C-alpha cells in the first residue's frame, strides 16, 4: 500500500522529518536477519531510489512495545477504574489492526520541474486485511476507481481512496462501548437516536451506505478569477477555486439524510431542473469566492461541491 505526491519540499522540512523519525524511534530487539532483509526489499521495491530522502524502517513489534510501555506507565494511576480501562487498550488496538503494521518507507526524489515526487509505503501483515483499521483506510483490495471519471477538466489536485467509512464508524462505536462510562455511552446513543428522530439523519445507515470509494478535489478555473487582498498593494488576481467531494454509495441514505437535516434547519434549498437535479443550499455567507454548497446523486455516487456548477461539471466530465 503506497501513496505518491508531487510537492515542493524545503530542505528544512526534510531535515525535520529525519530528526522527528530519530526522536520517535523506539529501541527494538534484533529480529531474524533474513526476515529483516526480506522486509527491507519489500518496502524499498515500492520506493524511488537515488533521491534526497530514503527511509525504510522495520517496526514489527515496536508499536506494541511502545503501547505496552505507555499502558504500564499510565497504569500507575491510583484510580482502579482508570487502570481497568487502560489495560483494555492493547487488546482494542490489536483487534482493530494497529499492530499489523510491520514496516514503513518513504522516498523523495527531485523532478525537473522544481517539484518533488514523494512516495510512502506501509508494509502490514496480510492476514489483517479485514481488520477495521485497514478496511477503513484502504479497503479490502485494489481496484479501478470509478470516481475519477467525475473529475472536471480544471482539476489541479485530487486525493482519492478506497477506504470504507463504515469501519471507522465501527471503531468509534466500539471505542465508546469499551472505554466510555455508562452515562456517557447512554448520552452518545441518545444523541445518535436524536439525530434520526429530530433531523431524519440515521448515521448508522449513512455510514453503512458508503461503498468504499471516495475523492476530494480542488479545481482552479481556466477563465474566472477572484481578487485576493495584498495589503497596501493592488489585489492579486488568482484563478477561482472550487471544491468537490465524491463518495460511492449503495443507496440514497447520504443525500436523503443531508436533505432531511437541511429542511429541519429551515435552510432555503434550490433544485435545478433536469434528469439529475442538483440541490443548492442558500447560505448567504459573504466569501471572497463563489460559495453556494450543492449536492446531487448521480448513479451510485454522491457528489458535493462548493457550487452547483462544479457538481454539474463533475456529472458532465
PDB file of C-alpha atoms in Angstrom:
ATOM      1  CA  UNK A   1       0.000   0.000   0.000  1.00  0.00           C
ATOM      2  CA  UNK A   2       1.539   3.282  -1.041  1.00  0.00           C
ATOM      3  CA  UNK A   3       0.689   6.822  -1.967  1.00  0.00           C
ATOM      4  CA  UNK A   4       2.639   9.264  -4.072  1.00  0.00           C
ATOM      5  CA  UNK A   5       2.555  13.018  -4.496  1.00  0.00           C
ATOM      6  CA  UNK A   6       4.433  15.759  -6.293  1.00  0.00           C
ATOM      7  CA  UNK A   7       5.250  18.555  -3.884  1.00  0.00           C
ATOM      8  CA  UNK A   8       7.807  21.262  -3.338  1.00  0.00           C
ATOM      9  CA  UNK A   9       9.572  20.469  -0.063  1.00  0.00           C
ATOM     10  CA  UNK A  10      12.254  22.616   1.527  1.00  0.00           C
ATOM     11  CA  UNK A  11      15.451  21.171   2.974  1.00  0.00           C
ATOM     12  CA  UNK A  12      14.289  22.321   6.404  1.00  0.00           C
ATOM     13  CA  UNK A  13      11.158  20.191   6.178  1.00  0.00           C
ATOM     14  CA  UNK A  14      13.126  17.168   5.047  1.00  0.00           C
ATOM     15  CA  UNK A  15      15.559  17.649   7.943  1.00  0.00           C
ATOM     16  CA  UNK A  16      12.619  17.946  10.362  1.00  0.00           C
ATOM     17  CA  UNK A  17      11.201  14.649   9.099  1.00  0.00           C
ATOM     18  CA  UNK A  18      14.541  12.929   9.628  1.00  0.00           C
ATOM     19  CA  UNK A  19      15.061  14.387  13.105  1.00  0.00           C
ATOM     20  CA  UNK A  20      11.483  13.549  14.132  1.00  0.00           C
ATOM     21  CA  UNK A  21      11.993   9.989  12.935  1.00  0.00           C
ATOM     22  CA  UNK A  22      15.136   9.655  15.042  1.00  0.00           C
ATOM     23  CA  UNK A  23      13.486  11.006  18.177  1.00  0.00           C
ATOM     24  CA  UNK A  24      10.346   8.916  17.673  1.00  0.00           C
ATOM     25  CA  UNK A  25      12.254   5.674  17.191  1.00  0.00           C
ATOM     26  CA  UNK A  26      11.799   3.060  19.893  1.00  0.00           C
ATOM     27  CA  UNK A  27      14.590   0.600  20.646  1.00  0.00           C
ATOM     28  CA  UNK A  28      13.557  -2.794  19.274  1.00  0.00           C
ATOM     29  CA  UNK A  29      15.216  -6.116  19.930  1.00  0.00           C
ATOM     30  CA  UNK A  30      17.134  -7.564  16.998  1.00  0.00           C
ATOM     31  CA  UNK A  31      14.980  -9.884  14.901  1.00  0.00           C
ATOM     32  CA  UNK A  32      15.656 -12.546  12.309  1.00  0.00           C
ATOM     33  CA  UNK A  33      18.200 -11.138   9.772  1.00  0.00           C
ATOM     34  CA  UNK A  34      16.617 -12.931   6.812  1.00  0.00           C
ATOM     35  CA  UNK A  35      13.135 -11.653   7.685  1.00  0.00           C
ATOM     36  CA  UNK A  36      14.526  -8.142   8.145  1.00  0.00           C
ATOM     37  CA  UNK A  37      16.221  -8.217   4.748  1.00  0.00           C
ATOM     38  CA  UNK A  38      13.062  -9.518   3.090  1.00  0.00           C
ATOM     39  CA  UNK A  39      11.016  -6.720   4.637  1.00  0.00           C
ATOM     40  CA  UNK A  40      13.591  -4.142   3.541  1.00  0.00           C
ATOM     41  CA  UNK A  41      13.343  -5.406  -0.031  1.00  0.00           C
ATOM     42  CA  UNK A  42       9.532  -5.406   0.030  1.00  0.00           C
ATOM     43  CA  UNK A  43       9.436  -1.795   1.178  1.00  0.00           C
ATOM     44  CA  UNK A  44      12.305  -0.427  -0.907  1.00  0.00           C
ATOM     45  CA  UNK A  45      10.959  -2.043  -4.095  1.00  0.00           C
ATOM     46  CA  UNK A  46       7.953   0.256  -3.783  1.00  0.00           C
ATOM     47  CA  UNK A  47      10.016   3.429  -3.355  1.00  0.00           C
ATOM     48  CA  UNK A  48      12.220   5.534  -5.641  1.00  0.00           C
ATOM     49  CA  UNK A  49      15.994   5.268  -5.288  1.00  0.00           C
ATOM     50  CA  UNK A  50      18.578   7.962  -5.927  1.00  0.00           C
ATOM     51  CA  UNK A  51      16.790  10.990  -4.461  1.00  0.00           C
ATOM     52  CA  UNK A  52      17.228  13.296  -1.476  1.00  0.00           C
ATOM     53  CA  UNK A  53      15.486  11.129   1.110  1.00  0.00           C
ATOM     54  CA  UNK A  54      15.022   7.399   1.657  1.00  0.00           C
ATOM     55  CA  UNK A  55      13.546   5.963   4.856  1.00  0.00           C
ATOM     56  CA  UNK A  56      12.987   2.242   5.392  1.00  0.00           C
ATOM     57  CA  UNK A  57      12.030   1.113   8.882  1.00  0.00           C
ATOM     58  CA  UNK A  58      11.160  -2.308  10.243  1.00  0.00           C
ATOM     59  CA  UNK A  59       8.660  -1.579  13.009  1.00  0.00           C
ATOM     60  CA  UNK A  60       7.443  -5.103  13.732  1.00  0.00           C
ATOM     61  CA  UNK A  61       6.705  -5.269  17.444  1.00  0.00           C
ATOM     62  CA  UNK A  62       7.760  -1.645  18.018  1.00  0.00           C
ATOM     63  CA  UNK A  63       4.228  -0.230  18.199  1.00  0.00           C
ATOM     64  CA  UNK A  64       3.084  -2.943  20.575  1.00  0.00           C
ATOM     65  CA  UNK A  65       6.124  -2.448  22.802  1.00  0.00           C
ATOM     66  CA  UNK A  66       5.594   1.325  22.792  1.00  0.00           C
ATOM     67  CA  UNK A  67       1.895   0.992  23.709  1.00  0.00           C
ATOM     68  CA  UNK A  68       2.661  -1.598  26.399  1.00  0.00           C
ATOM     69  CA  UNK A  69       5.163   0.818  27.977  1.00  0.00           C
ATOM     70  CA  UNK A  70       2.615   3.645  27.924  1.00  0.00           C
ATOM     71  CA  UNK A  71      -0.020   1.370  29.457  1.00  0.00           C
ATOM     72  CA  UNK A  72       2.400   0.293  32.190  1.00  0.00           C
ATOM     73  CA  UNK A  73       3.202   3.933  32.957  1.00  0.00           C
ATOM     74  CA  UNK A  74      -0.452   5.057  32.907  1.00  0.00           C
ATOM     75  CA  UNK A  75      -1.411   2.014  34.965  1.00  0.00           C
ATOM     76  CA  UNK A  76       0.237   3.629  37.973  1.00  0.00           C
ATOM     77  CA  UNK A  77      -2.927   5.696  38.399  1.00  0.00           C
ATOM     78  CA  UNK A  78      -4.454   5.210  41.869  1.00  0.00           C
ATOM     79  CA  UNK A  79      -7.931   5.039  40.280  1.00  0.00           C
ATOM     80  CA  UNK A  80      -8.902   1.379  39.847  1.00  0.00           C
ATOM     81  CA  UNK A  81     -11.465   2.243  37.139  1.00  0.00           C
ATOM     82  CA  UNK A  82      -8.850   4.132  35.134  1.00  0.00           C
ATOM     83  CA  UNK A  83      -6.425   1.221  35.442  1.00  0.00           C
ATOM     84  CA  UNK A  84      -9.095  -1.220  34.238  1.00  0.00           C
ATOM     85  CA  UNK A  85      -9.798   0.888  31.128  1.00  0.00           C
ATOM     86  CA  UNK A  86      -6.119   1.395  30.358  1.00  0.00           C
ATOM     87  CA  UNK A  87      -5.496  -2.344  30.484  1.00  0.00           C
ATOM     88  CA  UNK A  88      -8.057  -2.750  27.686  1.00  0.00           C
ATOM     89  CA  UNK A  89      -6.136  -0.512  25.267  1.00  0.00           C
ATOM     90  CA  UNK A  90      -3.649  -3.070  23.837  1.00  0.00           C
ATOM     91  CA  UNK A  91      -6.362  -5.634  23.076  1.00  0.00           C
ATOM     92  CA  UNK A  92      -8.549  -2.942  21.485  1.00  0.00           C
ATOM     93  CA  UNK A  93      -5.714  -1.751  19.231  1.00  0.00           C
ATOM     94  CA  UNK A  94      -4.798  -5.302  18.290  1.00  0.00           C
ATOM     95  CA  UNK A  95      -8.296  -6.395  17.302  1.00  0.00           C
ATOM     96  CA  UNK A  96      -8.701  -3.263  15.175  1.00  0.00           C
ATOM     97  CA  UNK A  97      -5.421  -3.870  13.348  1.00  0.00           C
ATOM     98  CA  UNK A  98      -2.826  -1.360  14.558  1.00  0.00           C
ATOM     99  CA  UNK A  99      -0.257  -3.993  15.480  1.00  0.00           C
ATOM    100  CA  UNK A 100      -0.395  -5.458  11.958  1.00  0.00           C
ATOM    101  CA  UNK A 101       1.921  -2.665  10.771  1.00  0.00           C
ATOM    102  CA  UNK A 102       5.322  -4.260  10.094  1.00  0.00           C
ATOM    103  CA  UNK A 103       7.282  -1.628   8.217  1.00  0.00           C
ATOM    104  CA  UNK A 104       7.181   1.875   6.762  1.00  0.00           C
ATOM    105  CA  UNK A 105       9.042   3.568   3.955  1.00  0.00           C
ATOM    106  CA  UNK A 106       9.329   6.970   2.333  1.00  0.00           C
ATOM    107  CA  UNK A 107      11.297   8.390  -0.582  1.00  0.00           C
ATOM    108  CA  UNK A 108      11.709  11.876  -2.006  1.00  0.00           C
ATOM    109  CA  UNK A 109      13.162  12.421  -5.465  1.00  0.00           C
ATOM    110  CA  UNK A 110      13.514  15.862  -7.146  1.00  0.00           C
ATOM    111  CA  UNK A 111      11.860  16.323 -10.534  1.00  0.00           C
ATOM    112  CA  UNK A 112      12.894  18.507 -13.431  1.00  0.00           C
ATOM    113  CA  UNK A 113      10.008  20.937 -12.910  1.00  0.00           C
ATOM    114  CA  UNK A 114      11.102  22.084  -9.443  1.00  0.00           C
ATOM    115  CA  UNK A 115       8.746  19.738  -7.571  1.00  0.00           C
ATOM    116  CA  UNK A 116       9.489  16.502  -5.746  1.00  0.00           C
ATOM    117  CA  UNK A 117       7.950  13.059  -6.130  1.00  0.00           C
ATOM    118  CA  UNK A 118       7.166  11.691  -2.673  1.00  0.00           C
ATOM    119  CA  UNK A 119       6.180   8.088  -2.080  1.00  0.00           C
ATOM    120  CA  UNK A 120       5.190   6.424   1.168  1.00  0.00           C
ATOM    121  CA  UNK A 121       4.676   2.703   1.701  1.00  0.00           C
ATOM    122  CA  UNK A 122       3.205   0.714   4.586  1.00  0.00           C
ATOM    123  CA  UNK A 123       4.010  -2.963   4.984  1.00  0.00           C
ATOM    124  CA  UNK A 124       1.418  -4.868   7.011  1.00  0.00           C
ATOM    125  CA  UNK A 125       0.559  -8.417   7.952  1.00  0.00           C
ATOM    126  CA  UNK A 126      -1.514  -9.750   5.033  1.00  0.00           C
ATOM    127  CA  UNK A 127      -3.770 -11.588   7.489  1.00  0.00           C
ATOM    128  CA  UNK A 128      -5.003  -8.206   8.785  1.00  0.00           C
ATOM    129  CA  UNK A 129      -6.692  -7.224   5.522  1.00  0.00           C
ATOM    130  CA  UNK A 130     -10.185  -7.487   7.034  1.00  0.00           C
ATOM    131  CA  UNK A 131      -9.456  -5.708  10.318  1.00  0.00           C
ATOM    132  CA  UNK A 132     -11.375  -2.421  10.775  1.00  0.00           C
ATOM    133  CA  UNK A 133      -8.397  -0.036  10.701  1.00  0.00           C
ATOM    134  CA  UNK A 134      -7.083  -1.311   7.375  1.00  0.00           C
ATOM    135  CA  UNK A 135     -10.500  -1.661   5.757  1.00  0.00           C
ATOM    136  CA  UNK A 136     -11.260   1.882   6.888  1.00  0.00           C
ATOM    137  CA  UNK A 137      -8.058   3.337   5.391  1.00  0.00           C
ATOM    138  CA  UNK A 138      -7.504   1.256   2.263  1.00  0.00           C
ATOM    139  CA  UNK A 139     -10.496  -1.002   1.700  1.00  0.00           C
ATOM    140  CA  UNK A 140     -10.103  -4.703   1.069  1.00  0.00           C
ATOM    141  CA  UNK A 141      -8.201  -4.871  -2.219  1.00  0.00           C
ATOM    142  CA  UNK A 142      -7.029  -2.636  -5.095  1.00  0.00           C
ATOM    143  CA  UNK A 143      -9.444  -1.983  -7.950  1.00  0.00           C
ATOM    144  CA  UNK A 144     -10.037   0.508 -10.742  1.00  0.00           C
ATOM    145  CA  UNK A 145     -11.634   3.632  -9.285  1.00  0.00           C
ATOM    146  CA  UNK A 146     -14.836   4.760 -10.981  1.00  0.00           C
ATOM    147  CA  UNK A 147     -14.843   8.018  -9.010  1.00  0.00           C
ATOM    148  CA  UNK A 148     -12.025   9.504 -11.107  1.00  0.00           C
ATOM    149  CA  UNK A 149     -14.383   9.888 -14.071  1.00  0.00           C
ATOM    150  CA  UNK A 150     -16.090  12.729 -12.166  1.00  0.00           C
ATOM    151  CA  UNK A 151     -13.039  14.999 -12.100  1.00  0.00           C
ATOM    152  CA  UNK A 152     -13.671  18.227 -14.086  1.00  0.00           C
ATOM    153  CA  UNK A 153     -11.009  19.216 -16.618  1.00  0.00           C
ATOM    154  CA  UNK A 154      -9.847  22.131 -14.448  1.00  0.00           C
ATOM    155  CA  UNK A 155      -8.920  19.833 -11.533  1.00  0.00           C
ATOM    156  CA  UNK A 156      -5.463  20.618 -10.149  1.00  0.00           C
ATOM    157  CA  UNK A 157      -5.356  18.473  -7.014  1.00  0.00           C
ATOM    158  CA  UNK A 158      -7.156  15.261  -6.055  1.00  0.00           C
ATOM    159  CA  UNK A 159      -6.981  12.736  -3.225  1.00  0.00           C
ATOM    160  CA  UNK A 160      -8.842   9.505  -3.814  1.00  0.00           C
ATOM    161  CA  UNK A 161      -9.023   6.195  -1.994  1.00  0.00           C
ATOM    162  CA  UNK A 162     -10.948   3.006  -1.373  1.00  0.00           C
ATOM    163  CA  UNK A 163     -11.284   3.315   2.394  1.00  0.00           C
ATOM    164  CA  UNK A 164     -14.563   2.069   3.854  1.00  0.00           C
ATOM    165  CA  UNK A 165     -16.053   4.710   6.159  1.00  0.00           C
ATOM    166  CA  UNK A 166     -18.332   2.177   7.862  1.00  0.00           C
ATOM    167  CA  UNK A 167     -15.294   0.596   9.514  1.00  0.00           C
ATOM    168  CA  UNK A 168     -14.197   3.916  11.060  1.00  0.00           C
ATOM    169  CA  UNK A 169     -17.716   4.292  12.429  1.00  0.00           C
ATOM    170  CA  UNK A 170     -17.424   0.760  13.789  1.00  0.00           C
ATOM    171  CA  UNK A 171     -14.148   1.666  15.549  1.00  0.00           C
ATOM    172  CA  UNK A 172     -15.707   4.821  17.047  1.00  0.00           C
ATOM    173  CA  UNK A 173     -18.756   2.885  18.236  1.00  0.00           C
ATOM    174  CA  UNK A 174     -16.713   0.085  19.780  1.00  0.00           C
ATOM    175  CA  UNK A 175     -14.298   2.556  21.439  1.00  0.00           C
ATOM    176  CA  UNK A 176     -17.232   4.200  23.163  1.00  0.00           C
ATOM    177  CA  UNK A 177     -18.503   0.839  24.404  1.00  0.00           C
ATOM    178  CA  UNK A 178     -15.039  -0.271  25.581  1.00  0.00           C
ATOM    179  CA  UNK A 179     -13.885   2.886  27.341  1.00  0.00           C
ATOM    180  CA  UNK A 180     -16.927   5.046  27.994  1.00  0.00           C
ATOM    181  CA  UNK A 181     -18.792   5.393  31.253  1.00  0.00           C
ATOM    182  CA  UNK A 182     -22.386   4.066  31.246  1.00  0.00           C
ATOM    183  CA  UNK A 183     -23.790   7.609  31.385  1.00  0.00           C
ATOM    184  CA  UNK A 184     -21.559   8.746  28.526  1.00  0.00           C
ATOM    185  CA  UNK A 185     -22.458   5.725  26.383  1.00  0.00           C
ATOM    186  CA  UNK A 186     -26.165   6.349  27.007  1.00  0.00           C
ATOM    187  CA  UNK A 187     -25.785  10.044  26.114  1.00  0.00           C
ATOM    188  CA  UNK A 188     -23.951   9.194  22.868  1.00  0.00           C
ATOM    189  CA  UNK A 189     -26.571   6.622  21.865  1.00  0.00           C
ATOM    190  CA  UNK A 190     -29.310   9.109  22.690  1.00  0.00           C
ATOM    191  CA  UNK A 191     -27.602  11.752  20.546  1.00  0.00           C
ATOM    192  CA  UNK A 192     -27.357   9.383  17.571  1.00  0.00           C
ATOM    193  CA  UNK A 193     -31.002   8.382  18.030  1.00  0.00           C
ATOM    194  CA  UNK A 194     -31.965  12.039  18.365  1.00  0.00           C
ATOM    195  CA  UNK A 195     -30.404  12.896  15.012  1.00  0.00           C
ATOM    196  CA  UNK A 196     -32.627  10.277  13.430  1.00  0.00           C
ATOM    197  CA  UNK A 197     -35.765  11.340  15.298  1.00  0.00           C
ATOM    198  CA  UNK A 198     -35.338  15.112  15.116  1.00  0.00           C
ATOM    199  CA  UNK A 199     -33.461  15.580  11.849  1.00  0.00           C
ATOM    200  CA  UNK A 200     -34.107  12.407   9.886  1.00  0.00           C
ATOM    201  CA  UNK A 201     -30.363  11.625   9.891  1.00  0.00           C
ATOM    202  CA  UNK A 202     -29.622   7.946  10.507  1.00  0.00           C
ATOM    203  CA  UNK A 203     -25.842   7.870  10.982  1.00  0.00           C
ATOM    204  CA  UNK A 204     -25.696   4.062  11.037  1.00  0.00           C
ATOM    205  CA  UNK A 205     -27.445   3.871   7.664  1.00  0.00           C
ATOM    206  CA  UNK A 206     -25.393   6.719   6.188  1.00  0.00           C
ATOM    207  CA  UNK A 207     -22.060   5.115   7.105  1.00  0.00           C
ATOM    208  CA  UNK A 208     -23.286   1.675   6.005  1.00  0.00           C
ATOM    209  CA  UNK A 209     -24.281   3.216   2.677  1.00  0.00           C
ATOM    210  CA  UNK A 210     -20.695   4.237   1.821  1.00  0.00           C
ATOM    211  CA  UNK A 211     -19.443   1.790  -0.819  1.00  0.00           C
ATOM    212  CA  UNK A 212     -15.691   2.095  -0.301  1.00  0.00           C
ATOM    213  CA  UNK A 213     -14.599   4.698  -2.817  1.00  0.00           C
ATOM    214  CA  UNK A 214     -14.263   8.469  -2.454  1.00  0.00           C
ATOM    215  CA  UNK A 215     -12.328  11.523  -3.570  1.00  0.00           C
ATOM    216  CA  UNK A 216     -11.834  15.175  -2.736  1.00  0.00           C
ATOM    217  CA  UNK A 217     -10.547  17.558  -5.378  1.00  0.00           C
ATOM    218  CA  UNK A 218      -9.620  21.187  -5.930  1.00  0.00           C
ATOM    219  CA  UNK A 219     -10.424  22.948  -9.170  1.00  0.00           C
ATOM    220  CA  UNK A 220      -8.963  26.238 -10.431  1.00  0.00           C
ATOM    221  CA  UNK A 221     -10.990  27.905 -13.154  1.00  0.00           C
ATOM    222  CA  UNK A 222      -9.320  28.416 -16.518  1.00  0.00           C
ATOM    223  CA  UNK A 223     -11.341  31.572 -17.166  1.00  0.00           C
ATOM    224  CA  UNK A 224     -12.768  33.100 -13.953  1.00  0.00           C
ATOM    225  CA  UNK A 225     -10.613  34.937 -11.410  1.00  0.00           C
ATOM    226  CA  UNK A 226     -11.079  36.380  -7.924  1.00  0.00           C
ATOM    227  CA  UNK A 227      -9.356  39.263  -6.160  1.00  0.00           C
ATOM    228  CA  UNK A 228      -7.243  38.491  -3.107  1.00  0.00           C
ATOM    229  CA  UNK A 229      -6.238  41.399  -0.826  1.00  0.00           C
ATOM    230  CA  UNK A 230      -2.494  42.009  -0.793  1.00  0.00           C
ATOM    231  CA  UNK A 231      -2.029  44.566   1.971  1.00  0.00           C
ATOM    232  CA  UNK A 232      -1.207  48.022   0.619  1.00  0.00           C
ATOM    233  CA  UNK A 233      -0.557  46.636  -2.854  1.00  0.00           C
ATOM    234  CA  UNK A 234      -3.141  46.082  -5.547  1.00  0.00           C
ATOM    235  CA  UNK A 235      -5.280  42.956  -5.047  1.00  0.00           C
ATOM    236  CA  UNK A 236      -3.937  39.788  -6.598  1.00  0.00           C
ATOM    237  CA  UNK A 237      -5.953  38.173  -9.361  1.00  0.00           C
ATOM    238  CA  UNK A 238      -5.970  34.384  -8.937  1.00  0.00           C
ATOM    239  CA  UNK A 239      -7.940  31.571 -10.512  1.00  0.00           C
ATOM    240  CA  UNK A 240     -11.355  30.990  -8.952  1.00  0.00           C
ATOM    241  CA  UNK A 241     -11.255  27.844  -6.767  1.00  0.00           C
ATOM    242  CA  UNK A 242     -13.949  25.235  -6.231  1.00  0.00           C
ATOM    243  CA  UNK A 243     -14.040  22.153  -4.019  1.00  0.00           C
ATOM    244  CA  UNK A 244     -15.614  18.839  -4.981  1.00  0.00           C
ATOM    245  CA  UNK A 245     -16.239  15.684  -2.929  1.00  0.00           C
ATOM    246  CA  UNK A 246     -17.489  12.387  -4.309  1.00  0.00           C
ATOM    247  CA  UNK A 247     -18.495   9.267  -2.381  1.00  0.00           C
ATOM    248  CA  UNK A 248     -19.591   5.948  -3.833  1.00  0.00           C
ATOM    249  CA  UNK A 249     -22.813   4.879  -2.125  1.00  0.00           C
ATOM    250  CA  UNK A 250     -25.048   1.821  -2.106  1.00  0.00           C
ATOM    251  CA  UNK A 251     -28.292   3.767  -1.765  1.00  0.00           C
ATOM    252  CA  UNK A 252     -29.704   7.276  -1.225  1.00  0.00           C
ATOM    253  CA  UNK A 253     -29.196   7.329   2.567  1.00  0.00           C
ATOM    254  CA  UNK A 254     -26.487  10.028   2.425  1.00  0.00           C
ATOM    255  CA  UNK A 255     -28.278  12.637   0.260  1.00  0.00           C
ATOM    256  CA  UNK A 256     -31.589  11.851   1.958  1.00  0.00           C
ATOM    257  CA  UNK A 257     -30.066  12.344   5.427  1.00  0.00           C
ATOM    258  CA  UNK A 258     -28.417  15.636   4.431  1.00  0.00           C
ATOM    259  CA  UNK A 259     -31.569  16.975   2.790  1.00  0.00           C
ATOM    260  CA  UNK A 260     -33.699  15.990   5.798  1.00  0.00           C
ATOM    261  CA  UNK A 261     -31.326  17.819   8.150  1.00  0.00           C
ATOM    262  CA  UNK A 262     -31.263  20.957   5.984  1.00  0.00           C
ATOM    263  CA  UNK A 263     -35.047  21.030   5.791  1.00  0.00           C
ATOM    264  CA  UNK A 264     -35.335  20.668   9.563  1.00  0.00           C
ATOM    265  CA  UNK A 265     -32.879  23.560   9.913  1.00  0.00           C
ATOM    266  CA  UNK A 266     -35.134  25.553   7.558  1.00  0.00           C
ATOM    267  CA  UNK A 267     -32.309  26.447   5.201  1.00  0.00           C
ATOM    268  CA  UNK A 268     -33.537  27.511   1.746  1.00  0.00           C
ATOM    269  CA  UNK A 269     -32.918  24.785  -0.854  1.00  0.00           C
ATOM    270  CA  UNK A 270     -32.908  25.359  -4.594  1.00  0.00           C
ATOM    271  CA  UNK A 271     -33.270  22.471  -7.054  1.00  0.00           C
ATOM    272  CA  UNK A 272     -32.334  22.682 -10.707  1.00  0.00           C
ATOM    273  CA  UNK A 273     -34.470  21.026 -13.329  1.00  0.00           C
ATOM    274  CA  UNK A 274     -33.036  18.150 -15.309  1.00  0.00           C
ATOM    275  CA  UNK A 275     -32.544  14.413 -15.491  1.00  0.00           C
ATOM    276  CA  UNK A 276     -30.411  14.624 -12.340  1.00  0.00           C
ATOM    277  CA  UNK A 277     -31.470  17.530 -10.086  1.00  0.00           C
ATOM    278  CA  UNK A 278     -28.776  19.479  -8.270  1.00  0.00           C
ATOM    279  CA  UNK A 279     -29.769  20.805  -4.844  1.00  0.00           C
ATOM    280  CA  UNK A 280     -28.140  24.084  -3.737  1.00  0.00           C
ATOM    281  CA  UNK A 281     -28.036  25.430  -0.200  1.00  0.00           C
ATOM    282  CA  UNK A 282     -28.647  29.161   0.069  1.00  0.00           C
ATOM    283  CA  UNK A 283     -26.167  30.105   2.794  1.00  0.00           C
ATOM    284  CA  UNK A 284     -25.956  33.883   2.396  1.00  0.00           C
ATOM    285  CA  UNK A 285     -22.404  33.894   3.775  1.00  0.00           C
ATOM    286  CA  UNK A 286     -20.030  36.552   2.331  1.00  0.00           C
ATOM    287  CA  UNK A 287     -16.939  34.944   0.789  1.00  0.00           C
ATOM    288  CA  UNK A 288     -14.113  36.136  -1.482  1.00  0.00           C
ATOM    289  CA  UNK A 289     -15.081  33.409  -3.962  1.00  0.00           C
ATOM    290  CA  UNK A 290     -18.408  31.881  -5.088  1.00  0.00           C
ATOM    291  CA  UNK A 291     -19.728  29.646  -2.313  1.00  0.00           C
ATOM    292  CA  UNK A 292     -23.150  28.058  -2.515  1.00  0.00           C
ATOM    293  CA  UNK A 293     -22.831  24.385  -1.481  1.00  0.00           C
ATOM    294  CA  UNK A 294     -24.674  21.948  -3.703  1.00  0.00           C
ATOM    295  CA  UNK A 295     -25.118  18.206  -3.987  1.00  0.00           C
ATOM    296  CA  UNK A 296     -26.541  15.587  -6.311  1.00  0.00           C
ATOM    297  CA  UNK A 297     -26.856  11.825  -6.637  1.00  0.00           C
ATOM    298  CA  UNK A 298     -25.518  10.542  -9.948  1.00  0.00           C
ATOM    299  CA  UNK A 299     -25.888   6.796 -10.443  1.00  0.00           C
ATOM    300  CA  UNK A 300     -24.057   5.283  -7.451  1.00  0.00           C
ATOM    301  CA  UNK A 301     -22.116   8.422  -6.497  1.00  0.00           C
ATOM    302  CA  UNK A 302     -22.998  11.219  -4.114  1.00  0.00           C
ATOM    303  CA  UNK A 303     -21.398  14.488  -5.237  1.00  0.00           C
ATOM    304  CA  UNK A 304     -20.987  17.544  -3.002  1.00  0.00           C
ATOM    305  CA  UNK A 305     -19.401  20.763  -4.216  1.00  0.00           C
ATOM    306  CA  UNK A 306     -18.806  24.362  -3.198  1.00  0.00           C
ATOM    307  CA  UNK A 307     -21.013  25.465  -6.126  1.00  0.00           C
ATOM    308  CA  UNK A 308     -23.769  23.932  -8.215  1.00  0.00           C
ATOM    309  CA  UNK A 309     -21.635  24.462 -11.307  1.00  0.00           C
ATOM    310  CA  UNK A 310     -18.778  22.251 -10.126  1.00  0.00           C
ATOM    311  CA  UNK A 311     -21.278  19.475  -9.322  1.00  0.00           C
ATOM    312  CA  UNK A 312     -22.782  19.857 -12.812  1.00  0.00           C
ATOM    313  CA  UNK A 313     -19.295  19.850 -14.373  1.00  0.00           C
ATOM    314  CA  UNK A 314     -18.500  16.623 -12.488  1.00  0.00           C
ATOM    315  CA  UNK A 315     -21.527  14.867 -13.911  1.00  0.00           C
ATOM    316  CA  UNK A 316     -20.564  16.018 -17.424  1.00  0.00           C
ATOM    317  CA  UNK A 317     -16.884  15.079 -17.089  1.00  0.00           C
TER     318      UNK A 317
END
